[in-house]
Amino acid sequence: MAHSKRYNEIKAQVDVKKLYTPEEAVELVKKTATAKFDSSVEVHVRLGIDPKKGDQQVRSTVALPHGIGKEKRIVVFATSADAVAAAKEAGANIVGGEEIIEEIAKTGKIDFDIAVATPDMMPKLAKVAKILGPKGLMPSPKNETVTANVRKAVEELKRGRVAFKNDDTANVHQIIGKVSFDNVKLLENYAAFMDAIRRSKPSSSKGVYIAGITLTSTMGPGIRVNA
């Protein structure tokens, strides 16, 4: 695909052979953001794992200190009075039980970005697993969205906790903020995410674990990072 003259001029500012420091990369990502809207800043990490092996999957959560610049709509599937009250007080956008599940099953409509559920709701959610699963919205203990403590889960998600996992090509992709964020906030979010990646190294993974890191803005050129 041919790129515009402006894009090629911007891309020319990036040395594709160079590994930039995180500080240099953040500065360059902001400088080369081409979109007319407030672009997301993304980290793409290539891992030295075998994604076909179950014991080498990388999947975890991280609380980004400054969030990602987008308010997440959260649904909480719960029926007990205490859990419903806690979810609402914590700021959940939608709270309910089987009536929400029935509505999703009937219409296929999803009006939320993250789903949290109390453990007792999981068997009932099986009815809509084929709708939520492909969109990555099925609650899971692995990303701490199946919990009896819905207050804590919702509060942490609102503050910037995100879930990440490797894809079929052993890469992890994560938004860490917006181009409008100042450099310090982006660097602190980057550091928190990379720490979480390193802590998530599977014990069965041998050799080089982090094989490559690229920072980019939406529609902007990729910038290779050294750490």
JSON list of C-alpha atoms in Angstrom, two decimals, residues 86-214:
[
{"chain": "A", "resi": 86, "resn": "ALA", "atom": "CA", "xyz": [-20.88, -2.52, 45.96]},
{"chain": "A", "resi": 87, "resn": "ALA", "atom": "CA", "xyz": [-20.69, -2.57, 42.15]},
{"chain": "A", "resi": 88, "resn": "LYS", "atom": "CA", "xyz": [-22.90, 0.50, 41.82]},
{"chain": "A", "resi": 89, "resn": "GLU", "atom": "CA", "xyz": [-20.98, 2.39, 44.51]},
{"chain": "A", "resi": 90, "resn": "ALA", "atom": "CA", "xyz": [-17.67, 1.57, 42.77]},
{"chain": "A", "resi": 91, "resn": "GLY", "atom": "CA", "xyz": [-18.94, 3.10, 39.53]},
{"chain": "A", "resi": 92, "resn": "ALA", "atom": "CA", "xyz": [-20.04, 0.15, 37.40]},
{"chain": "A", "resi": 93, "resn": "ASN", "atom": "CA", "xyz": [-22.07, 1.33, 34.40]},
{"chain": "A", "resi": 94, "resn": "ILE", "atom": "CA", "xyz": [-24.40, -1.68, 34.25]},
{"chain": "A", "resi": 95, "resn": "VAL", "atom": "CA", "xyz": [-25.27, -4.04, 37.12]},
{"chain": "A", "resi": 96, "resn": "GLY", "atom": "CA", "xyz": [-27.61, -6.99, 37.00]},
{"chain": "A", "resi": 97, "resn": "GLY", "atom": "CA", "xyz": [-28.07, -10.71, 36.65]},
{"chain": "A", "resi": 98, "resn": "GLU", "atom": "CA", "xyz": [-29.96, -13.05, 34.38]},
{"chain": "A", "resi": 99, "resn": "GLU", "atom": "CA", "xyz": [-32.02, -10.27, 32.81]},
{"chain": "A", "resi": 100, "resn": "ILE", "atom": "CA", "xyz": [-28.86, -8.82, 31.23]},
{"chain": "A", "resi": 101, "resn": "ILE", "atom": "CA", "xyz": [-27.72, -12.27, 30.10]},
{"chain": "A", "resi": 102, "resn": "GLU", "atom": "CA", "xyz": [-31.12, -12.89, 28.50]},
{"chain": "A", "resi": 103, "resn": "GLU", "atom": "CA", "xyz": [-30.96, -9.54, 26.70]},
{"chain": "A", "resi": 104, "resn": "ILE", "atom": "CA", "xyz": [-27.48, -10.31, 25.31]},
{"chain": "A", "resi": 105, "resn": "ALA", "atom": "CA", "xyz": [-28.61, -13.79, 24.23]},
{"chain": "A", "resi": 106, "resn": "LYS", "atom": "CA", "xyz": [-31.69, -12.37, 22.54]},
{"chain": "A", "resi": 107, "resn": "THR", "atom": "CA", "xyz": [-30.18, -9.35, 20.76]},
{"chain": "A", "resi": 108, "resn": "GLY", "atom": "CA", "xyz": [-26.44, -10.02, 20.64]},
{"chain": "A", "resi": 109, "resn": "LYS", "atom": "CA", "xyz": [-26.01, -6.38, 21.64]},
{"chain": "A", "resi": 110, "resn": "ILE", "atom": "CA", "xyz": [-23.04, -5.51, 23.86]},
{"chain": "A", "resi": 111, "resn": "ASP", "atom": "CA", "xyz": [-22.96, -2.09, 25.51]},
{"chain": "A", "resi": 112, "resn": "PHE", "atom": "CA", "xyz": [-19.81, -2.44, 27.61]},
{"chain": "A", "resi": 113, "resn": "ASP", "atom": "CA", "xyz": [-16.02, -2.77, 27.34]},
{"chain": "A", "resi": 114, "resn": "ILE", "atom": "CA", "xyz": [-15.30, -5.02, 30.34]},
{"chain": "A", "resi": 115, "resn": "ALA", "atom": "CA", "xyz": [-17.38, -7.65, 32.13]},
{"chain": "A", "resi": 116, "resn": "VAL", "atom": "CA", "xyz": [-16.99, -8.58, 35.81]},
{"chain": "A", "resi": 117, "resn": "ALA", "atom": "CA", "xyz": [-18.91, -11.41, 37.46]},
{"chain": "A", "resi": 118, "resn": "THR", "atom": "CA", "xyz": [-19.30, -12.97, 40.86]},
{"chain": "A", "resi": 119, "resn": "PRO", "atom": "CA", "xyz": [-18.38, -16.70, 40.86]},
{"chain": "A", "resi": 120, "resn": "ASP", "atom": "CA", "xyz": [-21.99, -17.85, 41.18]},
{"chain": "A", "resi": 121, "resn": "MET", "atom": "CA", "xyz": [-22.89, -16.11, 37.90]},
{"chain": "A", "resi": 122, "resn": "MET", "atom": "CA", "xyz": [-20.38, -17.99, 35.75]},
{"chain": "A", "resi": 123, "resn": "PRO", "atom": "CA", "xyz": [-22.58, -21.05, 35.04]},
{"chain": "A", "resi": 124, "resn": "LYS", "atom": "CA", "xyz": [-25.36, -18.71, 33.91]},
{"chain": "A", "resi": 125, "resn": "LEU", "atom": "CA", "xyz": [-22.97, -16.77, 31.65]},
{"chain": "A", "resi": 126, "resn": "ALA", "atom": "CA", "xyz": [-22.29, -19.98, 29.71]},
{"chain": "A", "resi": 127, "resn": "LYS", "atom": "CA", "xyz": [-25.43, -19.12, 27.76]},
{"chain": "A", "resi": 128, "resn": "VAL", "atom": "CA", "xyz": [-23.68, -16.12, 26.15]},
{"chain": "A", "resi": 129, "resn": "ALA", "atom": "CA", "xyz": [-20.10, -17.45, 26.11]},
{"chain": "A", "resi": 130, "resn": "LYS", "atom": "CA", "xyz": [-20.14, -17.71, 22.31]},
{"chain": "A", "resi": 131, "resn": "ILE", "atom": "CA", "xyz": [-21.08, -14.03, 22.10]},
{"chain": "A", "resi": 132, "resn": "LEU", "atom": "CA", "xyz": [-18.72, -12.66, 24.75]},
{"chain": "A", "resi": 133, "resn": "GLY", "atom": "CA", "xyz": [-15.80, -15.05, 24.21]},
{"chain": "A", "resi": 134, "resn": "PRO", "atom": "CA", "xyz": [-14.78, -14.06, 20.66]},
{"chain": "A", "resi": 135, "resn": "LYS", "atom": "CA", "xyz": [-14.78, -10.40, 21.73]},
{"chain": "A", "resi": 136, "resn": "GLY", "atom": "CA", "xyz": [-12.56, -11.09, 24.73]},
{"chain": "A", "resi": 137, "resn": "LEU", "atom": "CA", "xyz": [-15.35, -10.08, 27.10]},
{"chain": "A", "resi": 138, "resn": "MET", "atom": "CA", "xyz": [-15.95, -13.32, 28.99]},
{"chain": "A", "resi": 139, "resn": "PRO", "atom": "CA", "xyz": [-15.09, -12.83, 32.69]},
{"chain": "A", "resi": 140, "resn": "SER", "atom": "CA", "xyz": [-12.13, -14.94, 33.78]},
{"chain": "A", "resi": 141, "resn": "PRO", "atom": "CA", "xyz": [-10.29, -15.61, 37.05]},
{"chain": "A", "resi": 142, "resn": "LYS", "atom": "CA", "xyz": [-7.02, -15.22, 35.13]},
{"chain": "A", "resi": 143, "resn": "ASN", "atom": "CA", "xyz": [-7.61, -11.52, 34.52]},
{"chain": "A", "resi": 144, "resn": "GLU", "atom": "CA", "xyz": [-9.31, -11.03, 37.90]},
{"chain": "A", "resi": 145, "resn": "THR", "atom": "CA", "xyz": [-12.76, -10.33, 36.46]},
{"chain": "A", "resi": 146, "resn": "VAL", "atom": "CA", "xyz": [-14.38, -13.26, 38.27]},
{"chain": "A", "resi": 147, "resn": "THR", "atom": "CA", "xyz": [-14.37, -12.25, 41.91]},
{"chain": "A", "resi": 148, "resn": "ALA", "atom": "CA", "xyz": [-16.50, -11.98, 45.02]},
{"chain": "A", "resi": 149, "resn": "ASN", "atom": "CA", "xyz": [-14.94, -8.56, 45.65]},
{"chain": "A", "resi": 150, "resn": "VAL", "atom": "CA", "xyz": [-16.61, -6.66, 42.82]},
{"chain": "A", "resi": 151, "resn": "ARG", "atom": "CA", "xyz": [-15.96, -3.30, 44.49]},
{"chain": "A", "resi": 152, "resn": "LYS", "atom": "CA", "xyz": [-12.19, -3.78, 44.29]},
{"chain": "A", "resi": 153, "resn": "ALA", "atom": "CA", "xyz": [-12.36, -5.10, 40.71]},
{"chain": "A", "resi": 154, "resn": "VAL", "atom": "CA", "xyz": [-14.44, -2.18, 39.43]},
{"chain": "A", "resi": 155, "resn": "GLU", "atom": "CA", "xyz": [-12.37, 0.44, 41.25]},
{"chain": "A", "resi": 156, "resn": "GLU", "atom": "CA", "xyz": [-9.10, -0.97, 39.86]},
{"chain": "A", "resi": 157, "resn": "LEU", "atom": "CA", "xyz": [-10.51, -1.22, 36.34]},
{"chain": "A", "resi": 158, "resn": "LYS", "atom": "CA", "xyz": [-11.72, 2.37, 36.53]},
{"chain": "A", "resi": 159, "resn": "ARG", "atom": "CA", "xyz": [-8.27, 3.47, 37.70]},
{"chain": "A", "resi": 160, "resn": "GLY", "atom": "CA", "xyz": [-6.52, 1.84, 34.75]},
{"chain": "A", "resi": 161, "resn": "ARG", "atom": "CA", "xyz": [-6.08, -1.89, 35.28]},
{"chain": "A", "resi": 162, "resn": "VAL", "atom": "CA", "xyz": [-5.86, -3.67, 31.93]},
{"chain": "A", "resi": 163, "resn": "ALA", "atom": "CA", "xyz": [-5.54, -7.30, 30.92]},
{"chain": "A", "resi": 164, "resn": "PHE", "atom": "CA", "xyz": [-3.04, -8.48, 28.32]},
{"chain": "A", "resi": 165, "resn": "LYS", "atom": "CA", "xyz": [-2.11, -11.77, 26.67]},
{"chain": "A", "resi": 166, "resn": "ASN", "atom": "CA", "xyz": [0.02, -13.00, 23.81]},
{"chain": "A", "resi": 167, "resn": "ASP", "atom": "CA", "xyz": [-1.52, -13.65, 20.42]},
{"chain": "A", "resi": 168, "resn": "ASP", "atom": "CA", "xyz": [-0.94, -16.61, 18.11]},
{"chain": "A", "resi": 169, "resn": "THR", "atom": "CA", "xyz": [2.30, -15.05, 16.81]},
{"chain": "A", "resi": 170, "resn": "ALA", "atom": "CA", "xyz": [3.85, -14.60, 20.30]},
{"chain": "A", "resi": 171, "resn": "ASN", "atom": "CA", "xyz": [3.23, -10.85, 20.33]},
{"chain": "A", "resi": 172, "resn": "VAL", "atom": "CA", "xyz": [1.55, -8.77, 23.03]},
{"chain": "A", "resi": 173, "resn": "HIS", "atom": "CA", "xyz": [-0.16, -5.51, 22.07]},
{"chain": "A", "resi": 174, "resn": "GLN", "atom": "CA", "xyz": [-1.18, -2.88, 24.59]},
{"chain": "A", "resi": 175, "resn": "ILE", "atom": "CA", "xyz": [-2.36, 0.75, 24.54]},
{"chain": "A", "resi": 176, "resn": "ILE", "atom": "CA", "xyz": [-0.54, 2.75, 27.23]},
{"chain": "A", "resi": 177, "resn": "GLY", "atom": "CA", "xyz": [-2.14, 6.16, 26.79]},
{"chain": "A", "resi": 178, "resn": "LYS", "atom": "CA", "xyz": [-2.77, 8.99, 24.35]},
{"chain": "A", "resi": 179, "resn": "VAL", "atom": "CA", "xyz": [-0.46, 11.28, 22.41]},
{"chain": "A", "resi": 180, "resn": "SER", "atom": "CA", "xyz": [-1.92, 14.13, 24.50]},
{"chain": "A", "resi": 181, "resn": "PHE", "atom": "CA", "xyz": [-0.46, 12.58, 27.68]},
{"chain": "A", "resi": 182, "resn": "ASP", "atom": "CA", "xyz": [2.72, 14.26, 28.87]},
{"chain": "A", "resi": 183, "resn": "ASN", "atom": "CA", "xyz": [5.95, 12.31, 28.48]},
{"chain": "A", "resi": 184, "resn": "VAL", "atom": "CA", "xyz": [6.23, 11.42, 32.17]},
{"chain": "A", "resi": 185, "resn": "LYS", "atom": "CA", "xyz": [2.80, 9.78, 32.27]},
{"chain": "A", "resi": 186, "resn": "LEU", "atom": "CA", "xyz": [3.50, 7.77, 29.12]},
{"chain": "A", "resi": 187, "resn": "LEU", "atom": "CA", "xyz": [6.89, 6.65, 30.46]},
{"chain": "A", "resi": 188, "resn": "GLU", "atom": "CA", "xyz": [5.40, 5.62, 33.81]},
{"chain": "A", "resi": 189, "resn": "ASN", "atom": "CA", "xyz": [2.66, 3.63, 32.06]},
{"chain": "A", "resi": 190, "resn": "TYR", "atom": "CA", "xyz": [5.28, 2.06, 29.76]},
{"chain": "A", "resi": 191, "resn": "ALA", "atom": "CA", "xyz": [7.47, 1.09, 32.72]},
{"chain": "A", "resi": 192, "resn": "ALA", "atom": "CA", "xyz": [4.53, -0.46, 34.59]},
{"chain": "A", "resi": 193, "resn": "PHE", "atom": "CA", "xyz": [3.51, -2.49, 31.53]},
{"chain": "A", "resi": 194, "resn": "MET", "atom": "CA", "xyz": [7.02, -3.74, 30.79]},
{"chain": "A", "resi": 195, "resn": "ASP", "atom": "CA", "xyz": [7.51, -4.72, 34.44]},
{"chain": "A", "resi": 196, "resn": "ALA", "atom": "CA", "xyz": [4.30, -6.76, 34.22]},
{"chain": "A", "resi": 197, "resn": "ILE", "atom": "CA", "xyz": [5.52, -8.43, 31.00]},
{"chain": "A", "resi": 198, "resn": "ARG", "atom": "CA", "xyz": [8.80, -9.41, 32.66]},
{"chain": "A", "resi": 199, "resn": "ARG", "atom": "CA", "xyz": [7.03, -10.77, 35.75]},
{"chain": "A", "resi": 200, "resn": "SER", "atom": "CA", "xyz": [4.82, -12.87, 33.50]},
{"chain": "A", "resi": 201, "resn": "LYS", "atom": "CA", "xyz": [7.67, -14.85, 31.94]},
{"chain": "A", "resi": 202, "resn": "PRO", "atom": "CA", "xyz": [6.69, -18.55, 31.85]},
{"chain": "A", "resi": 203, "resn": "SER", "atom": "CA", "xyz": [9.11, -20.76, 33.77]},
{"chain": "A", "resi": 204, "resn": "SER", "atom": "CA", "xyz": [9.26, -23.12, 30.78]},
{"chain": "A", "resi": 205, "resn": "SER", "atom": "CA", "xyz": [10.38, -20.34, 28.42]},
{"chain": "A", "resi": 206, "resn": "LYS", "atom": "CA", "xyz": [14.10, -20.60, 27.72]},
{"chain": "A", "resi": 207, "resn": "GLY", "atom": "CA", "xyz": [16.51, -18.27, 25.95]},
{"chain": "A", "resi": 208, "resn": "VAL", "atom": "CA", "xyz": [15.66, -14.68, 25.02]},
{"chain": "A", "resi": 209, "resn": "TYR", "atom": "CA", "xyz": [12.26, -13.75, 26.46]},
{"chain": "A", "resi": 210, "resn": "ILE", "atom": "CA", "xyz": [11.76, -10.21, 25.18]},
{"chain": "A", "resi": 211, "resn": "ALA", "atom": "CA", "xyz": [12.81, -10.40, 21.55]},
{"chain": "A", "resi": 212, "resn": "GLY", "atom": "CA", "xyz": [11.69, -6.94, 20.46]},
{"chain": "A", "resi": 213, "resn": "ILE", "atom": "CA", "xyz": [9.74, -3.87, 21.56]},
{"chain": "A", "resi": 214, "resn": "THR", "atom": "CA", "xyz": [8.07, -1.34, 19.27]}
]
